[in-house]
PDB file of N, CA and C in Angstrom:
ATOM      1  N   MET R   1       0.900  -1.256   0.096  1.00 64.00           N
ATOM      2  CA  MET R   1       0.062  -0.103  -0.263  1.00 64.00           C
ATOM      3  C   MET R   1       0.684   1.191  -0.247  1.00 64.00           C
ATOM      4  N   ALA R   2       0.319   2.254  -0.566  1.00 76.00           N
ATOM      5  CA  ALA R   2       1.274   3.604  -1.123  1.00 76.00           C
ATOM      6  C   ALA R   2       1.118   3.913   0.416  1.00 76.00           C
ATOM      7  N   LYS R   3       2.059   5.312   1.192  1.00 85.00           N
ATOM      8  CA  LYS R   3       1.448   5.802   2.257  1.00 85.00           C
ATOM      9  C   LYS R   3       0.475   7.259   1.765  1.00 85.00           C
ATOM     10  N   ALA R   4       0.293   7.074   2.437  1.00 84.00           N
ATOM     11  CA  ALA R   4      -0.606   8.354   2.777  1.00 84.00           C
ATOM     12  C   ALA R   4       0.216  10.085   2.205  1.00 84.00           C
ATOM     13  N   LYS R   5      -0.111  10.732   1.595  1.00 85.00           N
ATOM     14  CA  LYS R   5       1.054  11.998   1.255  1.00 85.00           C
ATOM     15  C   LYS R   5       0.838  13.061   2.614  1.00 85.00           C
ATOM     16  N   THR R   6       1.827  13.842   2.771  1.00 89.00           N
ATOM     17  CA  THR R   6       1.191  14.807   4.315  1.00 89.00           C
ATOM     18  C   THR R   6       1.215  15.640   3.685  1.00 89.00           C
ATOM     19  N   PRO R   7       0.480  16.370   4.727  1.00 88.00           N
ATOM     20  CA  PRO R   7       0.178  17.831   4.327  1.00 88.00           C
ATOM     21  C   PRO R   7       1.052  18.699   3.323  1.00 88.00           C
ATOM     22  N   LYS R   8       2.303  18.559   3.514  1.00 89.00           N
ATOM     23  CA  LYS R   8       3.586  19.729   3.125  1.00 89.00           C
ATOM     24  C   LYS R   8       3.302  18.791   1.638  1.00 89.00           C
ATOM     25  N   GLN R   9       3.592  17.302   1.114  1.00 89.00           N
ATOM     26  CA  GLN R   9       3.615  17.206  -0.277  1.00 89.00           C
ATOM     27  C   GLN R   9       2.434  17.625  -0.911  1.00 89.00           C
ATOM     28  N   LEU R  10       1.178  17.417  -0.081  1.00 89.00           N
ATOM     29  CA  LEU R  10      -0.168  17.717  -0.826  1.00 89.00           C
ATOM     30  C   LEU R  10      -0.008  19.726  -1.310  1.00 89.00           C
ATOM     31  N   GLU R  11       0.373  20.257  -0.251  1.00 90.00           N
ATOM     32  CA  GLU R  11       0.576  21.308  -0.564  1.00 90.00           C
ATOM     33  C   GLU R  11       1.854  21.720  -1.922  1.00 90.00           C
ATOM     34  N   ILE R  12       3.107  21.419  -2.005  1.00 89.00           N
ATOM     35  CA  ILE R  12       3.425  21.519  -2.726  1.00 89.00           C
ATOM     36  C   ILE R  12       2.799  20.807  -4.279  1.00 89.00           C
ATOM     37  N   SER R  13       2.116  19.442  -3.982  1.00 92.00           N
ATOM     38  CA  SER R  13       1.570  19.103  -5.920  1.00 92.00           C
ATOM     39  C   SER R  13       0.428  20.199  -6.186  1.00 92.00           C
ATOM     40  N   ILE R  14      -0.103  20.932  -4.905  1.00 92.00           N
ATOM     41  CA  ILE R  14      -1.606  21.716  -5.006  1.00 92.00           C
ATOM     42  C   ILE R  14      -0.512  22.989  -5.690  1.00 92.00           C
ATOM     43  N   ARG R  15       0.392  23.684  -5.199  1.00 92.00           N
ATOM     44  CA  ARG R  15       1.015  24.644  -5.822  1.00 92.00           C
ATOM     45  C   ARG R  15       1.599  24.764  -7.371  1.00 92.00           C
ATOM     46  N   SER R  16       2.181  22.902  -7.397  1.00 93.00           N
ATOM     47  CA  SER R  16       2.764  23.024  -8.952  1.00 93.00           C
ATOM     48  C   SER R  16       1.826  22.887  -9.921  1.00 93.00           C
ATOM     49  N   LEU R  17       0.572  22.083  -9.564  1.00 94.00           N
ATOM     50  CA  LEU R  17      -0.498  21.902 -10.120  1.00 94.00           C
ATOM     51  C   LEU R  17      -1.392  23.589 -10.274  1.00 94.00           C
ATOM     52  N   LYS R  18      -1.044  24.640 -10.137  1.00 94.00           N
ATOM     53  CA  LYS R  18      -2.041  25.844 -10.063  1.00 94.00           C
ATOM     54  C   LYS R  18      -0.937  26.603 -11.104  1.00 94.00           C
ATOM     55  N   ARG R  19       0.846  25.912 -10.854  1.00 93.00           N
ATOM     56  CA  ARG R  19       1.343  26.906 -11.948  1.00 93.00           C
ATOM     57  C   ARG R  19       1.514  25.843 -13.361  1.00 93.00           C
ATOM     58  N   LYS R  20       0.989  25.000 -13.429  1.00 95.00           N
ATOM     59  CA  LYS R  20       0.808  24.010 -14.912  1.00 95.00           C
ATOM     60  C   LYS R  20      -0.242  25.053 -15.160  1.00 95.00           C
ATOM     61  N   ILE R  21      -1.606  25.532 -14.279  1.00 94.00           N
ATOM     62  CA  ILE R  21      -2.578  25.842 -15.021  1.00 94.00           C
ATOM     63  C   ILE R  21      -2.582  27.125 -15.196  1.00 94.00           C
ATOM     64  N   SER R  22      -1.573  27.898 -14.729  1.00 92.00           N
ATOM     65  CA  SER R  22      -1.198  29.804 -15.466  1.00 92.00           C
ATOM     66  C   SER R  22      -0.460  29.360 -16.701  1.00 92.00           C
ATOM     67  N   LEU R  23       0.668  28.834 -16.302  1.00 92.00           N
ATOM     68  CA  LEU R  23       1.166  28.310 -17.620  1.00 92.00           C
ATOM     69  C   LEU R  23       0.567  28.182 -18.977  1.00 92.00           C
ATOM     70  N   LEU R  24      -0.691  27.071 -18.320  1.00 94.00           N
ATOM     71  CA  LEU R  24      -1.154  26.773 -19.794  1.00 94.00           C
ATOM     72  C   LEU R  24      -2.236  28.356 -20.452  1.00 94.00           C
ATOM     73  N   GLU R  25      -2.952  29.097 -19.322  1.00 92.00           N
ATOM     74  CA  GLU R  25      -3.982  30.229 -19.347  1.00 92.00           C
ATOM     75  C   GLU R  25      -3.050  30.897 -20.467  1.00 92.00           C
ATOM     76  N   ALA R  26      -1.643  31.367 -20.211  1.00 90.00           N
ATOM     77  CA  ALA R  26      -0.303  32.284 -20.551  1.00 90.00           C
ATOM     78  C   ALA R  26      -0.740  32.003 -21.967  1.00 90.00           C
ATOM     79  N   GLN R  27       0.125  30.149 -22.367  1.00 92.00           N
ATOM     80  CA  GLN R  27       0.213  29.960 -23.546  1.00 92.00           C
ATOM     81  C   GLN R  27      -1.150  29.940 -24.510  1.00 92.00           C
ATOM     82  N   LYS R  28      -2.580  30.184 -23.754  1.00 92.00           N
ATOM     83  CA  LYS R  28      -3.276  29.833 -24.784  1.00 92.00           C
ATOM     84  C   LYS R  28      -3.921  31.152 -25.005  1.00 92.00           C
ATOM     85  N   LYS R  29      -3.466  32.219 -23.521  1.00 90.00           N
ATOM     86  CA  LYS R  29      -3.408  34.270 -24.155  1.00 90.00           C
ATOM     87  C   LYS R  29      -2.527  34.270 -25.577  1.00 90.00           C
ATOM     88  N   ARG R  30      -1.261  33.967 -25.422  1.00 89.00           N
ATOM     89  CA  ARG R  30      -0.206  34.046 -26.391  1.00 89.00           C
ATOM     90  C   ARG R  30      -0.919  33.599 -27.689  1.00 89.00           C
ATOM     91  N   ALA R  31      -1.239  32.608 -27.823  1.00 90.00           N
ATOM     92  CA  ALA R  31      -1.964  32.038 -28.870  1.00 90.00           C
ATOM     93  C   ALA R  31      -3.123  33.354 -29.699  1.00 90.00           C
ATOM     94  N   VAL R  32      -3.875  33.276 -28.712  1.00 89.00           N
ATOM     95  CA  VAL R  32      -5.289  34.219 -29.069  1.00 89.00           C
ATOM     96  C   VAL R  32      -4.829  35.456 -29.439  1.00 89.00           C
ATOM     97  N   ALA R  33      -3.989  36.011 -28.699  1.00 87.00           N
ATOM     98  CA  ALA R  33      -3.261  37.284 -29.105  1.00 87.00           C
ATOM     99  C   ALA R  33      -2.329  37.273 -30.790  1.00 87.00           C
ATOM    100  N   ALA R  34      -1.953  36.311 -30.953  1.00 87.00           N
ATOM    101  CA  ALA R  34      -1.088  36.009 -32.103  1.00 87.00           C
ATOM    102  C   ALA R  34      -2.245  35.808 -32.966  1.00 87.00           C
ATOM    103  N   LYS R  35      -2.907  35.218 -33.273  1.00 86.00           N
ATOM    104  CA  LYS R  35      -4.453  35.296 -33.663  1.00 86.00           C
ATOM    105  C   LYS R  35      -4.727  36.600 -34.528  1.00 86.00           C
ATOM    106  N   LYS R  36      -5.063  37.587 -33.272  1.00 86.00           N
ATOM    107  CA  LYS R  36      -5.625  38.757 -33.462  1.00 86.00           C
ATOM    108  C   LYS R  36      -4.452  39.735 -33.729  1.00 86.00           C
ATOM    109  N   LYS R  37      -3.599  39.471 -33.893  1.00 83.00           N
ATOM    110  CA  LYS R  37      -2.704  39.819 -34.172  1.00 83.00           C
ATOM    111  C   LYS R  37      -2.185  41.538 -33.218  1.00 83.00           C
ATOM    112  N   THR R  38      -2.199  41.289 -31.902  1.00 80.00           N
ATOM    113  CA  THR R  38      -2.180  42.004 -30.547  1.00 80.00           C
ATOM    114  C   THR R  38      -1.299  41.315 -30.267  1.00 80.00           C
ATOM    115  N   PRO R  39      -0.307  42.348 -28.850  1.00 78.00           N
ATOM    116  CA  PRO R  39       0.596  41.663 -28.259  1.00 78.00           C
ATOM    117  C   PRO R  39      -0.146  41.208 -26.705  1.00 78.00           C
ATOM    118  N   ALA R  40       0.719  39.957 -26.263  1.00 74.00           N
ATOM    119  CA  ALA R  40      -0.171  39.863 -25.309  1.00 74.00           C
ATOM    120  C   ALA R  40       0.261  40.121 -23.889  1.00 74.00           C
ATOM    121  N   LYS R  41      -0.805  40.564 -23.047  1.00 74.00           N
ATOM    122  CA  LYS R  41      -0.464  40.785 -21.813  1.00 74.00           C
ATOM    123  C   LYS R  41       0.150  40.125 -20.958  1.00 74.00           C
ATOM    124  N   LYS R  42       0.970  40.086 -20.198  1.00 74.00           N
ATOM    125  CA  LYS R  42       1.671  39.332 -19.049  1.00 74.00           C
ATOM    126  C   LYS R  42       1.227  39.296 -17.818  1.00 74.00           C
ATOM    127  N   LYS R  43       0.963  38.057 -17.212  1.00 72.00           N
ATOM    128  CA  LYS R  43       0.242  38.131 -15.820  1.00 72.00           C
ATOM    129  C   LYS R  43       1.643  38.290 -15.010  1.00 72.00           C
ATOM    130  N   ARG R  44       0.937  38.818 -14.171  1.00 76.00           N
ATOM    131  CA  ARG R  44       2.215  39.319 -12.864  1.00 76.00           C
ATOM    132  C   ARG R  44       2.430  38.224 -11.884  1.00 76.00           C
ATOM    133  N   VAL R  45       3.711  38.183 -11.653  1.00 71.00           N
ATOM    134  CA  VAL R  45       4.001  36.607 -11.234  1.00 71.00           C
ATOM    135  C   VAL R  45       4.357  37.342  -9.765  1.00 71.00           C
ATOM    136  N   VAL R  46       3.487  36.505  -8.837  1.00 73.00           N
ATOM    137  CA  VAL R  46       3.639  36.769  -7.329  1.00 73.00           C
ATOM    138  C   VAL R  46       5.022  36.157  -6.919  1.00 73.00           C
ATOM    139  N   LYS R  47       6.121  36.567  -6.219  1.00 77.00           N
ATOM    140  CA  LYS R  47       7.390  35.762  -6.252  1.00 77.00           C
ATOM    141  C   LYS R  47       7.547  35.565  -4.662  1.00 77.00           C
ATOM    142  N   ARG R  48       7.582  34.380  -4.096  1.00 77.00           N
ATOM    143  CA  ARG R  48       6.740  33.798  -2.706  1.00 77.00           C
ATOM    144  C   ARG R  48       8.343  34.649  -1.777  1.00 77.00           C
ATOM    145  N   LYS R  49       8.181  34.801  -0.911  1.00 79.00           N
ATOM    146  CA  LYS R  49       9.097  35.312  -0.210  1.00 79.00           C
ATOM    147  C   LYS R  49       9.733  33.876   0.847  1.00 79.00           C
ATOM    148  N   ALA R  50      11.084  33.689   0.626  1.00 78.00           N
ATOM    149  CA  ALA R  50      12.099  32.850   1.230  1.00 78.00           C
ATOM    150  C   ALA R  50      11.864  33.098   2.841  1.00 78.00           C
ATOM    151  N   ALA R  51      11.635  31.446   3.170  1.00 76.00           N
ATOM    152  CA  ALA R  51      11.547  31.702   4.633  1.00 76.00           C
ATOM    153  C   ALA R  51      12.870  31.918   5.538  1.00 76.00           C
ATOM    154  N   LYS R  52      12.412  32.663   6.838  1.00 80.00           N
ATOM    155  CA  LYS R  52      13.578  32.955   7.282  1.00 80.00           C
ATOM    156  C   LYS R  52      14.024  32.221   8.286  1.00 80.00           C
ATOM    157  N   ARG R  53      15.073  31.919   8.238  1.00 80.00           N
ATOM    158  CA  ARG R  53      15.796  31.081   9.273  1.00 80.00           C
ATOM    159  C   ARG R  53      16.657  31.672  10.220  1.00 80.00           C
ATOM    160  N   LYS R  54      16.069  30.700  11.201  1.00 79.00           N
ATOM    161  CA  LYS R  54      17.159  31.641  12.551  1.00 79.00           C
ATOM    162  C   LYS R  54      18.681  31.479  12.648  1.00 79.00           C
ATOM    163  N   PRO R  55      19.525  32.275  12.491  1.00 78.00           N
ATOM    164  CA  PRO R  55      20.859  32.380  12.264  1.00 78.00           C
ATOM    165  C   PRO R  55      21.301  31.350  13.588  1.00 78.00           C
ATOM    166  N   ALA R  56      22.647  30.168  13.160  1.00 76.00           N
ATOM    167  CA  ALA R  56      23.197  29.291  13.764  1.00 76.00           C
ATOM    168  C   ALA R  56      23.841  29.908  14.990  1.00 76.00           C
ATOM    169  N   LYS R  57      23.989  29.590  16.042  1.00 76.00           N
ATOM    170  CA  LYS R  57      24.280  29.986  17.409  1.00 76.00           C
ATOM    171  C   LYS R  57      26.034  29.252  17.576  1.00 76.00           C
ATOM    172  N   ARG R  58      26.672  30.278  17.549  1.00 75.00           N
ATOM    173  CA  ARG R  58      28.131  30.341  17.605  1.00 75.00           C
ATOM    174  C   ARG R  58      28.923  30.396  18.902  1.00 75.00           C
ATOM    175  N   LYS R  59      29.571  29.164  19.170  1.00 74.00           N
ATOM    176  CA  LYS R  59      30.160  28.913  20.196  1.00 74.00           C
ATOM    177  C   LYS R  59      30.934  30.268  20.528  1.00 74.00           C
ATOM    178  N   THR R  60      31.290  31.109  21.718  1.00 72.00           N
ATOM    179  CA  THR R  60      32.009  31.988  21.594  1.00 72.00           C
ATOM    180  C   THR R  60      33.384  31.631  21.978  1.00 72.00           C
ATOM    181  N   VAL R  61      34.580  31.506  21.754  1.00 73.00           N
ATOM    182  CA  VAL R  61      35.592  31.343  22.609  1.00 73.00           C
ATOM    183  C   VAL R  61      36.470  32.469  23.444  1.00 73.00           C
ATOM    184  N   LYS R  62      36.719  31.861  24.389  1.00 73.00           N
ATOM    185  CA  LYS R  62      37.525  33.071  25.433  1.00 73.00           C
ATOM    186  C   LYS R  62      38.853  32.987  25.101  1.00 73.00           C
ATOM    187  N   LYS R  63      38.421  34.543  25.257  1.00 75.00           N
ATOM    188  CA  LYS R  63      39.909  34.908  24.542  1.00 75.00           C
ATOM    189  C   LYS R  63      40.819  35.195  26.381  1.00 75.00           C
ATOM    190  N   LYS R  64      42.019  34.716  25.526  1.00 77.00           N
ATOM    191  CA  LYS R  64      43.100  34.576  26.956  1.00 77.00           C
ATOM    192  C   LYS R  64      43.235  36.811  26.950  1.00 77.00           C
ATOM    193  N   LYS R  65      44.042  37.066  28.079  1.00 78.00           N
ATOM    194  CA  LYS R  65      43.589  38.723  28.489  1.00 78.00           C
ATOM    195  C   LYS R  65      45.199  38.630  27.863  1.00 78.00           C
ATOM    196  N   ARG R  66      45.487  39.720  27.732  1.00 75.00           N
ATOM    197  CA  ARG R  66      46.881  40.372  27.586  1.00 75.00           C
ATOM    198  C   ARG R  66      47.496  40.186  29.134  1.00 75.00           C
ATOM    199  N   ARG R  67      48.657  40.205  29.395  1.00 71.00           N
ATOM    200  CA  ARG R  67      49.592  40.674  30.117  1.00 71.00           C
ATOM    201  C   ARG R  67      50.089  42.550  30.116  1.00 71.00           C
TER     202      ARG R  67
END
């Protein structure tokens, strides 16, 4: 039996499907524009924000006191 997909995996697959749909729509727009001989309007792409990562804690090295 196949394992059930995790919510994260489902989220990723949904996102990729949405992307495919938008690419197909853009392709269709270009085809229609080519038929009508008018420039196709591009859809504005929303950029995803990168996940903020906490900086790694660095071990502090004790400095030797100068005499």
